[in-house]
Short mmCIF file of C-alpha atoms and ligand atoms in Angstrom, two decimals:
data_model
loop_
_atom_site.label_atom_id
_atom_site.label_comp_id
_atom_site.label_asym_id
_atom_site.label_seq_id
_atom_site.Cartn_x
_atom_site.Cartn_y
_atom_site.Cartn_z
CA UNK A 1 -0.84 -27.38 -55.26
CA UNK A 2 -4.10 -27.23 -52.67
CA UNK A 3 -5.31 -30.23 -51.87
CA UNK A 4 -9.04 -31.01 -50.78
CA UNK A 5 -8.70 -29.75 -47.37
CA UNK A 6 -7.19 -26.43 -48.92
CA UNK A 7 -10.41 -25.94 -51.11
CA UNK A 8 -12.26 -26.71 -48.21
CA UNK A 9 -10.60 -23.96 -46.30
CA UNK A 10 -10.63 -21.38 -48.77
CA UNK A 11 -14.73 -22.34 -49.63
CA UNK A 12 -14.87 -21.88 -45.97
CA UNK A 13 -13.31 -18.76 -45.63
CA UNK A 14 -15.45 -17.35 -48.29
CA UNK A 15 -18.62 -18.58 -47.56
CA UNK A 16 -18.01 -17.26 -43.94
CA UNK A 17 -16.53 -14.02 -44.72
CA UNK A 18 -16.68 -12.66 -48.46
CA UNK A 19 -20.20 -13.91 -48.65
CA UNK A 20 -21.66 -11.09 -45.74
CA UNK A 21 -18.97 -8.47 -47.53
CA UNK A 22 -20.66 -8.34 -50.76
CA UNK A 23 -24.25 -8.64 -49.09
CA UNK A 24 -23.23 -5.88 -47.23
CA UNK A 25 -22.04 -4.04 -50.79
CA UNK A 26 -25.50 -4.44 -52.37
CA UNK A 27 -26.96 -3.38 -48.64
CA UNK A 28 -25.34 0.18 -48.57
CA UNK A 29 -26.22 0.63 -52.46
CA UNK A 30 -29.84 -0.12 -51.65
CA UNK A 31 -29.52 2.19 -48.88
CA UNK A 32 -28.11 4.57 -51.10
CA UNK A 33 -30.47 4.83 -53.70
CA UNK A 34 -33.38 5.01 -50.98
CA UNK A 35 -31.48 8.25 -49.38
CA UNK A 36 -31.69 10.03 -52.74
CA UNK A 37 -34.68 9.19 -53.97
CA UNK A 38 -36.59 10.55 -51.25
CA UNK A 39 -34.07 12.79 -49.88
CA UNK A 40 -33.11 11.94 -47.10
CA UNK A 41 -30.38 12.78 -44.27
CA UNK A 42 -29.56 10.17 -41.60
CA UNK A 43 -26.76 11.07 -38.78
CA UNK A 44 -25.17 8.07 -37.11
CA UNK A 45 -22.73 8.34 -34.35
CA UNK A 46 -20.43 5.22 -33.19
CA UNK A 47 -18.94 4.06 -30.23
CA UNK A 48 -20.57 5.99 -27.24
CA UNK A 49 -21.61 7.58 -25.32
CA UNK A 50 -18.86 9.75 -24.50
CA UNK A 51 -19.95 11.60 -21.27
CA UNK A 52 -18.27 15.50 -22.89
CA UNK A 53 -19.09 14.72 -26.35
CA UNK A 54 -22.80 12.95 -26.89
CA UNK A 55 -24.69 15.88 -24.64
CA UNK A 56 -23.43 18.44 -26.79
CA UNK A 57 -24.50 16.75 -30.16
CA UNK A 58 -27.78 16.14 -28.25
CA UNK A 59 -27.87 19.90 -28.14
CA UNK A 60 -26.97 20.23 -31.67
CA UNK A 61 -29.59 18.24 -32.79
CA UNK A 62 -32.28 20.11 -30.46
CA UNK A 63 -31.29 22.90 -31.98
CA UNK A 64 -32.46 21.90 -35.24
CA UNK A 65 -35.55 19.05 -33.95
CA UNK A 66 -33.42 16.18 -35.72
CA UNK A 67 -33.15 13.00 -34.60
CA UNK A 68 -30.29 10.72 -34.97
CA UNK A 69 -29.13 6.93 -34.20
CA UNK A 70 -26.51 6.10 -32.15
CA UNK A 71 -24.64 3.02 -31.94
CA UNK A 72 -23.45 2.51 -28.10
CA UNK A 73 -21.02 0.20 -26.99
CA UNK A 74 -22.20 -1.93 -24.08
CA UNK A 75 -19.29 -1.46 -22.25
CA UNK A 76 -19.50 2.18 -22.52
CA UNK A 77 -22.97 2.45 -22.19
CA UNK A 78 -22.69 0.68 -18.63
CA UNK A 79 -20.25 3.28 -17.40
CA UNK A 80 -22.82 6.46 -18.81
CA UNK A 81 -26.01 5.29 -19.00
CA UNK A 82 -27.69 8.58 -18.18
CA UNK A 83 -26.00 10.11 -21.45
CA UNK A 84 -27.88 6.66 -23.18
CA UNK A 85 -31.24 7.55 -21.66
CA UNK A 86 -31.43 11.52 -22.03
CA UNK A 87 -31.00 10.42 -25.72
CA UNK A 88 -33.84 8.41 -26.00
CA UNK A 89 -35.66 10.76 -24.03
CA UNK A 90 -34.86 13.37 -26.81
CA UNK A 91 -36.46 10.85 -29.33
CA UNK A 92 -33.27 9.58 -30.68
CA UNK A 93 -32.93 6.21 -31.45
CA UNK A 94 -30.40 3.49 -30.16
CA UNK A 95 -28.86 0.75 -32.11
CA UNK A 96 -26.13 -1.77 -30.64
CA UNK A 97 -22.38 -1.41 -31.77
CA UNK A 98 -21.66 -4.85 -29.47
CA UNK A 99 -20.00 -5.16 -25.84
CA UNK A 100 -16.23 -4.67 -26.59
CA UNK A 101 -15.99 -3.45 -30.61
CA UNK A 102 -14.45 -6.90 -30.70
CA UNK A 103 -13.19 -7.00 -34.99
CA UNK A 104 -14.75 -10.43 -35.98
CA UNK A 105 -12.06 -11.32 -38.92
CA UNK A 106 -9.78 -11.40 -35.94
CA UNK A 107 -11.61 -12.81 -33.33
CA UNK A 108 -13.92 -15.17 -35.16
CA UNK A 109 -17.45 -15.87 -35.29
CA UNK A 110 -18.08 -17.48 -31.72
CA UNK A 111 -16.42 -14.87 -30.30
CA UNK A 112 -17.88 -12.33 -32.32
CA UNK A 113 -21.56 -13.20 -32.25
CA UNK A 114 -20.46 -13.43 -28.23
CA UNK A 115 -19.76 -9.59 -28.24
CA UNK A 116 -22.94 -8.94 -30.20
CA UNK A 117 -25.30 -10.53 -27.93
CA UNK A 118 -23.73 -9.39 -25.34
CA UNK A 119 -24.39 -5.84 -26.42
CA UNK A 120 -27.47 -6.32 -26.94
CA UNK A 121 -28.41 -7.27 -23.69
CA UNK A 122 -26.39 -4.68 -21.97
CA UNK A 123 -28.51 -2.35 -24.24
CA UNK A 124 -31.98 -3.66 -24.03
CA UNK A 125 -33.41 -1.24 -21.65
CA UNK A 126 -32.56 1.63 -24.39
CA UNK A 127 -33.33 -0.86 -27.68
CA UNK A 128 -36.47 -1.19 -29.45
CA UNK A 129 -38.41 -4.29 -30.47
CA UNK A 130 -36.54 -4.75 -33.83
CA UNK A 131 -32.79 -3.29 -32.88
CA UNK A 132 -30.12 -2.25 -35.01
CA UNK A 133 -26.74 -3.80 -35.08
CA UNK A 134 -23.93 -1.96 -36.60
CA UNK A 135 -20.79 -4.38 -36.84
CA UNK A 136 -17.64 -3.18 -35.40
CA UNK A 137 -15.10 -2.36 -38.32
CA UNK A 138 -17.95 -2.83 -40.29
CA UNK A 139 -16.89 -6.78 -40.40
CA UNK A 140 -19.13 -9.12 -40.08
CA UNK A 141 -19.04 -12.98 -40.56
CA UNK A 142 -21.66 -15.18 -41.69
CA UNK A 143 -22.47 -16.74 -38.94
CA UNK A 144 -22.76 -14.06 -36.77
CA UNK A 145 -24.82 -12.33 -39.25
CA UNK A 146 -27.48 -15.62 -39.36
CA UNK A 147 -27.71 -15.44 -35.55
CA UNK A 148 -28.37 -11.91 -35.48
CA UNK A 149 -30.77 -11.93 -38.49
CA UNK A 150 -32.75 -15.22 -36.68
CA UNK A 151 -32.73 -12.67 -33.43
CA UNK A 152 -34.81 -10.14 -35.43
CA UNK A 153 -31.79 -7.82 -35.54
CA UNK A 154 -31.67 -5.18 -38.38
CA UNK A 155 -28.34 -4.20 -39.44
CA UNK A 156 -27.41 -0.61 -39.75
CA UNK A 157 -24.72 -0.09 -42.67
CA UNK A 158 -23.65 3.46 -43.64
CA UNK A 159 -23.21 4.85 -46.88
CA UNK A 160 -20.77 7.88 -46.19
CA UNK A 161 -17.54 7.51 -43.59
CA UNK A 162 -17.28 11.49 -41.97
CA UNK A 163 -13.50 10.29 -41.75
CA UNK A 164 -13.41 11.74 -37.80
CA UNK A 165 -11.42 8.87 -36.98
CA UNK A 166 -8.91 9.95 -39.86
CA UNK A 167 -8.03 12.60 -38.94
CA UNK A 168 -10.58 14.72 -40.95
CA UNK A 169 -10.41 18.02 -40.27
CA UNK A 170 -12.66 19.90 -42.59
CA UNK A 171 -16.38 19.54 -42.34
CA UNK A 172 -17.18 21.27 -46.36
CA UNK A 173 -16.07 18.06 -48.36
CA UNK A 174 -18.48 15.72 -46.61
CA UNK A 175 -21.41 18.24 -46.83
CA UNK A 176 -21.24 18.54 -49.96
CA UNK A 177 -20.38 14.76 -51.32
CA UNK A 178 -24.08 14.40 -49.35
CA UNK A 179 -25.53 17.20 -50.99
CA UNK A 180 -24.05 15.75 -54.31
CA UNK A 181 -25.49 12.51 -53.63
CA UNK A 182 -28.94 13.72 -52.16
CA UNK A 183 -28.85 12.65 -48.84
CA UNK A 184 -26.87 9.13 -47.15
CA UNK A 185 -26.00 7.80 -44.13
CA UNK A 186 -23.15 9.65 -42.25
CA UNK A 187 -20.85 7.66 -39.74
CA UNK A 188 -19.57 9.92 -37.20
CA UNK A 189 -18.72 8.68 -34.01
CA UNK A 190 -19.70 10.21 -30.63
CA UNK A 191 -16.75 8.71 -27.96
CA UNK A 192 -14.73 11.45 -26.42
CA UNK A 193 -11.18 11.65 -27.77
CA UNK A 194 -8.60 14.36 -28.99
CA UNK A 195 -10.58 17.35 -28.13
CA UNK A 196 -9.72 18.05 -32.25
CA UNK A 197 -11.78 15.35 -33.51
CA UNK A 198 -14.43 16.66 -30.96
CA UNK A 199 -14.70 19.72 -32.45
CA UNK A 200 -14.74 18.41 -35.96
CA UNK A 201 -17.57 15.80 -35.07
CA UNK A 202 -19.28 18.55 -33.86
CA UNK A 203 -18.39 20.88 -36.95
CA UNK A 204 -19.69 18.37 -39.26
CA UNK A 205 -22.92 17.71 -37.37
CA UNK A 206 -24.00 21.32 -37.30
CA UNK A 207 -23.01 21.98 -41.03
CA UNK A 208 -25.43 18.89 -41.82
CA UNK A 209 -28.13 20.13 -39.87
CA UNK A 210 -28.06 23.68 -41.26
CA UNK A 211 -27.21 21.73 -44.43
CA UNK A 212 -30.14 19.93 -44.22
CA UNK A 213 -32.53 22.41 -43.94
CA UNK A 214 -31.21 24.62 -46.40
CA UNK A 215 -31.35 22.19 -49.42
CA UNK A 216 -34.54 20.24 -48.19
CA UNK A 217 -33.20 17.07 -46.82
CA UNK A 218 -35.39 15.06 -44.29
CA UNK A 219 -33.40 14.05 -40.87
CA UNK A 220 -34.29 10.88 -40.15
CA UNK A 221 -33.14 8.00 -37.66
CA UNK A 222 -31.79 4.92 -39.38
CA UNK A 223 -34.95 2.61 -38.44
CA UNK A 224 -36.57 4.44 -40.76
CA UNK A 225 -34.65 3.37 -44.17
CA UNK A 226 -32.19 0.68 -42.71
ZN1 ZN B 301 -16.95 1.38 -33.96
#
């Protein structure tokens, strides 16, 4: 049987965590819908900068005068912060992905609003006024998500994983599940690792991009639907 203290707990539990999940639901649906209606493309790359990897997708994306948003972590961003600032040079936008990627279902919320803020001051010479925050894991607790919100933080959901952390290896499904859909929100993420998932980050950026163009998406930066 639970006892008071157990419905307490569970209420708790809910409020704090299943509460943000289903926000977060109806958030990616609304930024769904917005993607197709007006057609839009928006490339999103995690966990950066990786020194190899992040110039050559800022080369990609020259290529084709797209802009894209990346989500930096602050630790990383302290150890390559020229790769941060030729970005923003190249009109890309920067969000914050936190200091440490810390998983805030494990960690809990003091800890985890901790490792936001702290990313966002590590970033703040690359941020803009109103910054994005994409959660690590895509977890986020309640409380965190209060602070952040009172902070004038935006948060920066995606609708469509590019599965390069999966072990994805074949850039055609994900083009076309976005050409099916009429545009989303691609994760992708930009740190340097196996040199295969390199090259299949890379793949799926160009294939996008040319993608893009072809069918008559718009590229935009997340600030400009999240
Ligand atoms: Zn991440």
């Amino acid at each position: 049987m639970i006892g008071a203290i157990g419905l307490f707990a569970l209420a708790l539990v809910a409020l704090l965590y299943a509460l943000p999940f289903g926000l977060r639901l109806l958030a990616e649906r609304r930024l769904a819908r917005r993607c197709a209606a007006e057609r839009l493309l928006v490339l999103s790359f995690d966990d950066g900068p990786g020194p190899t990897l992040t110039p050559k997708l800022l080369a990609l994306l020259e290529a084709e005068d797209a802009r894209a948003t990346f989500f930096p972590l602050g630790q990383r961003a302290l150890a390559h912060p020229d790769v941060l600032t030729e970005a923003v040079r190249r009109g890309h936008e920067i969000g914050c992905h936190s200091q440490r990627h810390g998983h805030s279902f494990r960690i809990g919320p003091i800890r985890a609003f901790r490792d936001a803020r702290e990313g966002l001051e590590t970033l703040r010479p690359w941020l803009g006024a109103r910054p994005l925050f994409r959660p690590p894991f895509g977890k986020l607790d309640l409380a965190t998500w209060l602070q952040l919100t009172r902070r004038g933080v935006r948060l920066g959901w995606w609708t469509l994983d590019s599965g390069d952390t999966a072990g994805a290896d074949d850039p055609e499904p994900i083009v076309q599940m976005v050409l099916d859909a009429g545009g989303a929100v691609v994760l992708l993420h930009d740190f340097d690792g196996r040199p295969e998932r390199s090259d299949y980050v890379l793949a799926v950026t160009e294939r996008l991009l040319v993608a893009a163009r072809q069918h008559g998406l718009r590229v935009v930066p997340l600030g400009a639907v999240a």
